[in-house]
Every structure is written in C-alpha cells, then in structure tokens.
C-alpha cells in the first residue's frame, strides 16, 4: 500500500504542477519559437505513457530510497538532479540539432524539469510518510 500512496501522491503533484506550467509558460514559449511545429491538440497516448513511466522512474531511483532512509529532503535534491538530466537530455539534444530551437527554451525547460521532479518527489515522500 505504501508504494501505491507514494506513486499516487507523486503523480498527482507532478501532473497538477506540470499542467499549470505547460499552459502558462511552456506553451507560449514554444509557440513563440517553434509555433508552426506544434499540434493544435496533444497526442494523449504518448503523454500518458511518458507520465506513467517517468513517475515510476522517479519512484525507483529517488523516492523509494528517500522514503526508506527517512530523509524526504534527499528526494528533493536527487529528484532535481534526475529532472535536470531527463529534461536536459531532450532539450540539449534538440538545441544541438534543430535550427529553431532556442537557448531560452532549453534553460526554462531544464530548470522546470529539476524543480518539478524534485518537488514532486519530495511531496510524494512527505505525504506518504504522513499516511503510513
């Protein structure tokens, strides 16, 4: 039951925060730089697959070790590192090979990946500790 609570709380935090950021910051930023590449409506299945697996990876590499050690702040720190690595992989690869990819998009998205992943992992661990 512990892992279910951890997954659900982490995923809920991740989805809520990311939805707000995507709508208010990332969508306008990406429209400004690569607007003609964007779809009018997202492809829902790939988005769902990403969120399911990404949160699962965060649990495996970050949240479960932090929960077992009883140190929620390690979920924050290690989550931020994993987030920067994951989002950075996407952003820096695109920046390296795509003409219209902007450094502003890279900086904002990598920073967001670190903040989002770190705080979501920390919230998940903190709430799970409160429930168990």
JSON list of C-alpha atoms in Angstrom, two decimals:
[
{"chain": "A", "resi": 1, "resn": "UNK", "atom": "CA", "xyz": [0.00, 0.00, 0.00]},
{"chain": "A", "resi": 2, "resn": "UNK", "atom": "CA", "xyz": [2.93, 2.30, 0.73]},
{"chain": "A", "resi": 3, "resn": "UNK", "atom": "CA", "xyz": [4.14, 2.28, -2.88]},
{"chain": "A", "resi": 4, "resn": "UNK", "atom": "CA", "xyz": [0.61, 2.98, -4.16]},
{"chain": "A", "resi": 5, "resn": "UNK", "atom": "CA", "xyz": [0.32, 6.05, -1.92]},
{"chain": "A", "resi": 6, "resn": "UNK", "atom": "CA", "xyz": [3.81, 7.15, -2.97]},
{"chain": "A", "resi": 7, "resn": "UNK", "atom": "CA", "xyz": [3.02, 6.74, -6.67]},
{"chain": "A", "resi": 8, "resn": "UNK", "atom": "CA", "xyz": [-0.36, 8.48, -6.49]},
{"chain": "A", "resi": 9, "resn": "UNK", "atom": "CA", "xyz": [0.82, 11.45, -4.43]},
{"chain": "A", "resi": 10, "resn": "UNK", "atom": "CA", "xyz": [3.91, 11.94, -6.58]},
{"chain": "A", "resi": 11, "resn": "UNK", "atom": "CA", "xyz": [1.94, 11.62, -9.81]},
{"chain": "A", "resi": 12, "resn": "UNK", "atom": "CA", "xyz": [-0.79, 13.99, -8.62]},
{"chain": "A", "resi": 13, "resn": "UNK", "atom": "CA", "xyz": [1.74, 16.66, -7.67]},
{"chain": "A", "resi": 14, "resn": "UNK", "atom": "CA", "xyz": [3.64, 16.18, -10.92]},
{"chain": "A", "resi": 15, "resn": "UNK", "atom": "CA", "xyz": [0.53, 16.39, -13.10]},
{"chain": "A", "resi": 16, "resn": "UNK", "atom": "CA", "xyz": [-1.00, 19.41, -11.37]},
{"chain": "A", "resi": 17, "resn": "UNK", "atom": "CA", "xyz": [2.20, 21.45, -11.35]},
{"chain": "A", "resi": 18, "resn": "UNK", "atom": "CA", "xyz": [3.12, 20.46, -14.90]},
{"chain": "A", "resi": 19, "resn": "UNK", "atom": "CA", "xyz": [-0.35, 21.27, -16.27]},
{"chain": "A", "resi": 20, "resn": "UNK", "atom": "CA", "xyz": [-0.14, 24.79, -14.85]},
{"chain": "A", "resi": 21, "resn": "UNK", "atom": "CA", "xyz": [3.39, 25.34, -16.16]},
{"chain": "A", "resi": 22, "resn": "UNK", "atom": "CA", "xyz": [2.62, 23.92, -19.61]},
{"chain": "A", "resi": 23, "resn": "UNK", "atom": "CA", "xyz": [-0.41, 26.15, -20.01]},
{"chain": "A", "resi": 24, "resn": "UNK", "atom": "CA", "xyz": [1.01, 29.38, -18.61]},
{"chain": "A", "resi": 25, "resn": "UNK", "atom": "CA", "xyz": [4.71, 29.32, -19.53]},
{"chain": "A", "resi": 26, "resn": "UNK", "atom": "CA", "xyz": [5.86, 26.50, -21.77]},
{"chain": "A", "resi": 27, "resn": "UNK", "atom": "CA", "xyz": [3.11, 26.61, -24.40]},
{"chain": "A", "resi": 28, "resn": "UNK", "atom": "CA", "xyz": [3.53, 30.35, -25.06]},
{"chain": "A", "resi": 29, "resn": "UNK", "atom": "CA", "xyz": [7.32, 30.00, -25.05]},
{"chain": "A", "resi": 30, "resn": "UNK", "atom": "CA", "xyz": [7.31, 27.11, -27.50]},
{"chain": "A", "resi": 31, "resn": "UNK", "atom": "CA", "xyz": [4.70, 28.84, -29.70]},
{"chain": "A", "resi": 32, "resn": "UNK", "atom": "CA", "xyz": [6.98, 31.86, -29.91]},
{"chain": "A", "resi": 33, "resn": "UNK", "atom": "CA", "xyz": [9.94, 29.83, -31.16]},
{"chain": "A", "resi": 34, "resn": "UNK", "atom": "CA", "xyz": [8.52, 26.76, -32.94]},
{"chain": "A", "resi": 35, "resn": "UNK", "atom": "CA", "xyz": [4.80, 27.51, -33.21]},
{"chain": "A", "resi": 36, "resn": "UNK", "atom": "CA", "xyz": [4.37, 26.08, -36.70]},
{"chain": "A", "resi": 37, "resn": "UNK", "atom": "CA", "xyz": [5.70, 22.72, -35.45]},
{"chain": "A", "resi": 38, "resn": "UNK", "atom": "CA", "xyz": [3.14, 22.36, -32.66]},
{"chain": "A", "resi": 39, "resn": "UNK", "atom": "CA", "xyz": [-0.05, 20.33, -32.92]},
{"chain": "A", "resi": 40, "resn": "UNK", "atom": "CA", "xyz": [-3.38, 22.01, -32.19]},
{"chain": "A", "resi": 41, "resn": "UNK", "atom": "CA", "xyz": [-4.25, 19.15, -29.82]},
{"chain": "A", "resi": 42, "resn": "UNK", "atom": "CA", "xyz": [-1.76, 16.99, -27.96]},
{"chain": "A", "resi": 43, "resn": "UNK", "atom": "CA", "xyz": [-1.37, 13.30, -28.68]},
{"chain": "A", "resi": 44, "resn": "UNK", "atom": "CA", "xyz": [-2.79, 11.96, -25.44]},
{"chain": "A", "resi": 45, "resn": "UNK", "atom": "CA", "xyz": [-1.39, 8.40, -25.51]},
{"chain": "A", "resi": 46, "resn": "UNK", "atom": "CA", "xyz": [2.31, 9.40, -25.69]},
{"chain": "A", "resi": 47, "resn": "UNK", "atom": "CA", "xyz": [1.72, 11.95, -22.92]},
{"chain": "A", "resi": 48, "resn": "UNK", "atom": "CA", "xyz": [0.11, 9.32, -20.69]},
{"chain": "A", "resi": 49, "resn": "UNK", "atom": "CA", "xyz": [2.92, 6.85, -21.37]},
{"chain": "A", "resi": 50, "resn": "UNK", "atom": "CA", "xyz": [5.53, 9.48, -20.51]},
{"chain": "A", "resi": 51, "resn": "UNK", "atom": "CA", "xyz": [3.87, 10.46, -17.22]},
{"chain": "A", "resi": 52, "resn": "UNK", "atom": "CA", "xyz": [3.31, 6.86, -16.11]},
{"chain": "A", "resi": 53, "resn": "UNK", "atom": "CA", "xyz": [6.88, 5.78, -16.79]},
{"chain": "A", "resi": 54, "resn": "UNK", "atom": "CA", "xyz": [8.57, 8.98, -15.67]},
{"chain": "A", "resi": 55, "resn": "UNK", "atom": "CA", "xyz": [6.85, 8.96, -12.28]},
{"chain": "A", "resi": 56, "resn": "UNK", "atom": "CA", "xyz": [7.69, 5.26, -11.98]},
{"chain": "A", "resi": 57, "resn": "UNK", "atom": "CA", "xyz": [11.34, 6.02, -12.68]},
{"chain": "A", "resi": 58, "resn": "UNK", "atom": "CA", "xyz": [11.35, 8.83, -10.14]},
{"chain": "A", "resi": 59, "resn": "UNK", "atom": "CA", "xyz": [9.94, 6.44, -7.54]},
{"chain": "A", "resi": 60, "resn": "UNK", "atom": "CA", "xyz": [12.52, 3.76, -8.30]},
{"chain": "A", "resi": 61, "resn": "UNK", "atom": "CA", "xyz": [15.60, 5.99, -8.37]},
{"chain": "A", "resi": 62, "resn": "UNK", "atom": "CA", "xyz": [14.62, 8.79, -5.99]},
{"chain": "A", "resi": 63, "resn": "UNK", "atom": "CA", "xyz": [11.51, 8.44, -3.85]},
{"chain": "A", "resi": 64, "resn": "UNK", "atom": "CA", "xyz": [11.77, 4.87, -2.58]},
{"chain": "A", "resi": 65, "resn": "UNK", "atom": "CA", "xyz": [15.38, 5.30, -1.42]},
{"chain": "A", "resi": 66, "resn": "UNK", "atom": "CA", "xyz": [14.45, 8.59, 0.29]},
{"chain": "A", "resi": 67, "resn": "UNK", "atom": "CA", "xyz": [11.39, 7.02, 1.92]},
{"chain": "A", "resi": 68, "resn": "UNK", "atom": "CA", "xyz": [13.35, 4.00, 3.17]},
{"chain": "A", "resi": 69, "resn": "UNK", "atom": "CA", "xyz": [16.09, 6.24, 4.54]},
{"chain": "A", "resi": 70, "resn": "UNK", "atom": "CA", "xyz": [13.52, 8.53, 6.16]},
{"chain": "A", "resi": 71, "resn": "UNK", "atom": "CA", "xyz": [15.07, 11.60, 4.53]},
{"chain": "A", "resi": 72, "resn": "UNK", "atom": "CA", "xyz": [12.50, 13.46, 2.39]},
{"chain": "A", "resi": 73, "resn": "UNK", "atom": "CA", "xyz": [14.98, 16.21, 1.51]},
{"chain": "A", "resi": 74, "resn": "UNK", "atom": "CA", "xyz": [17.04, 13.65, -0.40]},
{"chain": "A", "resi": 75, "resn": "UNK", "atom": "CA", "xyz": [14.01, 13.15, -2.66]},
{"chain": "A", "resi": 76, "resn": "UNK", "atom": "CA", "xyz": [14.03, 16.88, -3.34]},
{"chain": "A", "resi": 77, "resn": "UNK", "atom": "CA", "xyz": [17.73, 17.01, -4.16]},
{"chain": "A", "resi": 78, "resn": "UNK", "atom": "CA", "xyz": [18.00, 13.75, -6.09]},
{"chain": "A", "resi": 79, "resn": "UNK", "atom": "CA", "xyz": [14.71, 14.42, -7.85]},
{"chain": "A", "resi": 80, "resn": "UNK", "atom": "CA", "xyz": [16.04, 17.77, -9.03]},
{"chain": "A", "resi": 81, "resn": "UNK", "atom": "CA", "xyz": [19.16, 16.07, -10.37]},
{"chain": "A", "resi": 82, "resn": "UNK", "atom": "CA", "xyz": [17.15, 13.39, -12.21]},
{"chain": "A", "resi": 83, "resn": "UNK", "atom": "CA", "xyz": [14.77, 16.06, -13.54]},
{"chain": "A", "resi": 84, "resn": "UNK", "atom": "CA", "xyz": [17.60, 18.19, -14.88]},
{"chain": "A", "resi": 85, "resn": "UNK", "atom": "CA", "xyz": [19.19, 15.13, -16.50]},
{"chain": "A", "resi": 86, "resn": "UNK", "atom": "CA", "xyz": [15.96, 13.91, -18.09]},
{"chain": "A", "resi": 87, "resn": "UNK", "atom": "CA", "xyz": [14.70, 17.26, -19.32]},
{"chain": "A", "resi": 88, "resn": "UNK", "atom": "CA", "xyz": [18.24, 18.27, -20.25]},
{"chain": "A", "resi": 89, "resn": "UNK", "atom": "CA", "xyz": [18.62, 15.21, -22.46]},
{"chain": "A", "resi": 90, "resn": "UNK", "atom": "CA", "xyz": [15.62, 16.29, -24.51]},
{"chain": "A", "resi": 91, "resn": "UNK", "atom": "CA", "xyz": [16.43, 19.99, -24.56]},
{"chain": "A", "resi": 92, "resn": "UNK", "atom": "CA", "xyz": [20.16, 19.90, -25.22]},
{"chain": "A", "resi": 93, "resn": "UNK", "atom": "CA", "xyz": [19.78, 17.27, -27.93]},
{"chain": "A", "resi": 94, "resn": "UNK", "atom": "CA", "xyz": [17.19, 19.41, -29.69]},
{"chain": "A", "resi": 95, "resn": "UNK", "atom": "CA", "xyz": [19.30, 22.53, -29.24]},
{"chain": "A", "resi": 96, "resn": "UNK", "atom": "CA", "xyz": [22.28, 20.73, -30.74]},
{"chain": "A", "resi": 97, "resn": "UNK", "atom": "CA", "xyz": [20.50, 19.55, -33.87]},
{"chain": "A", "resi": 98, "resn": "UNK", "atom": "CA", "xyz": [17.48, 21.79, -34.55]},
{"chain": "A", "resi": 99, "resn": "UNK", "atom": "CA", "xyz": [17.98, 25.23, -36.08]},
{"chain": "A", "resi": 100, "resn": "UNK", "atom": "CA", "xyz": [14.99, 26.96, -34.49]},
{"chain": "A", "resi": 101, "resn": "UNK", "atom": "CA", "xyz": [15.42, 25.51, -31.00]},
{"chain": "A", "resi": 102, "resn": "UNK", "atom": "CA", "xyz": [16.20, 28.39, -28.66]},
{"chain": "A", "resi": 103, "resn": "UNK", "atom": "CA", "xyz": [18.52, 28.60, -25.69]},
{"chain": "A", "resi": 104, "resn": "UNK", "atom": "CA", "xyz": [15.66, 30.23, -23.75]},
{"chain": "A", "resi": 105, "resn": "UNK", "atom": "CA", "xyz": [13.57, 27.08, -24.25]},
{"chain": "A", "resi": 106, "resn": "UNK", "atom": "CA", "xyz": [16.48, 24.96, -23.02]},
{"chain": "A", "resi": 107, "resn": "UNK", "atom": "CA", "xyz": [17.11, 26.98, -19.88]},
{"chain": "A", "resi": 108, "resn": "UNK", "atom": "CA", "xyz": [13.45, 27.29, -18.89]},
{"chain": "A", "resi": 109, "resn": "UNK", "atom": "CA", "xyz": [12.59, 23.64, -19.53]},
{"chain": "A", "resi": 110, "resn": "UNK", "atom": "CA", "xyz": [15.68, 22.17, -17.83]},
{"chain": "A", "resi": 111, "resn": "UNK", "atom": "CA", "xyz": [15.12, 24.37, -14.79]},
{"chain": "A", "resi": 112, "resn": "UNK", "atom": "CA", "xyz": [11.47, 23.39, -14.77]},
{"chain": "A", "resi": 113, "resn": "UNK", "atom": "CA", "xyz": [12.32, 19.68, -15.03]},
{"chain": "A", "resi": 114, "resn": "UNK", "atom": "CA", "xyz": [14.58, 19.99, -11.99]},
{"chain": "A", "resi": 115, "resn": "UNK", "atom": "CA", "xyz": [12.05, 21.94, -9.91]},
{"chain": "A", "resi": 116, "resn": "UNK", "atom": "CA", "xyz": [9.07, 19.82, -10.96]},
{"chain": "A", "resi": 117, "resn": "UNK", "atom": "CA", "xyz": [10.74, 16.48, -10.39]},
{"chain": "A", "resi": 118, "resn": "UNK", "atom": "CA", "xyz": [12.41, 17.48, -7.13]},
{"chain": "A", "resi": 119, "resn": "UNK", "atom": "CA", "xyz": [9.30, 18.97, -5.55]},
{"chain": "A", "resi": 120, "resn": "UNK", "atom": "CA", "xyz": [7.00, 16.21, -6.80]},
{"chain": "A", "resi": 121, "resn": "UNK", "atom": "CA", "xyz": [9.31, 13.55, -5.33]},
{"chain": "A", "resi": 122, "resn": "UNK", "atom": "CA", "xyz": [9.58, 15.47, -2.05]},
{"chain": "A", "resi": 123, "resn": "UNK", "atom": "CA", "xyz": [5.81, 15.94, -1.82]},
{"chain": "A", "resi": 124, "resn": "UNK", "atom": "CA", "xyz": [5.23, 12.25, -2.55]},
{"chain": "A", "resi": 125, "resn": "UNK", "atom": "CA", "xyz": [7.68, 11.12, 0.14]},
{"chain": "A", "resi": 126, "resn": "UNK", "atom": "CA", "xyz": [6.43, 13.65, 2.68]},
{"chain": "A", "resi": 127, "resn": "UNK", "atom": "CA", "xyz": [2.76, 12.76, 2.18]},
{"chain": "A", "resi": 128, "resn": "UNK", "atom": "CA", "xyz": [3.45, 9.03, 2.15]},
{"chain": "A", "resi": 129, "resn": "UNK", "atom": "CA", "xyz": [5.30, 9.33, 5.48]},
{"chain": "A", "resi": 130, "resn": "UNK", "atom": "CA", "xyz": [2.30, 11.21, 6.87]},
{"chain": "A", "resi": 131, "resn": "UNK", "atom": "CA", "xyz": [-0.12, 8.47, 5.75]},
{"chain": "A", "resi": 132, "resn": "UNK", "atom": "CA", "xyz": [1.87, 5.45, 6.98]}
]
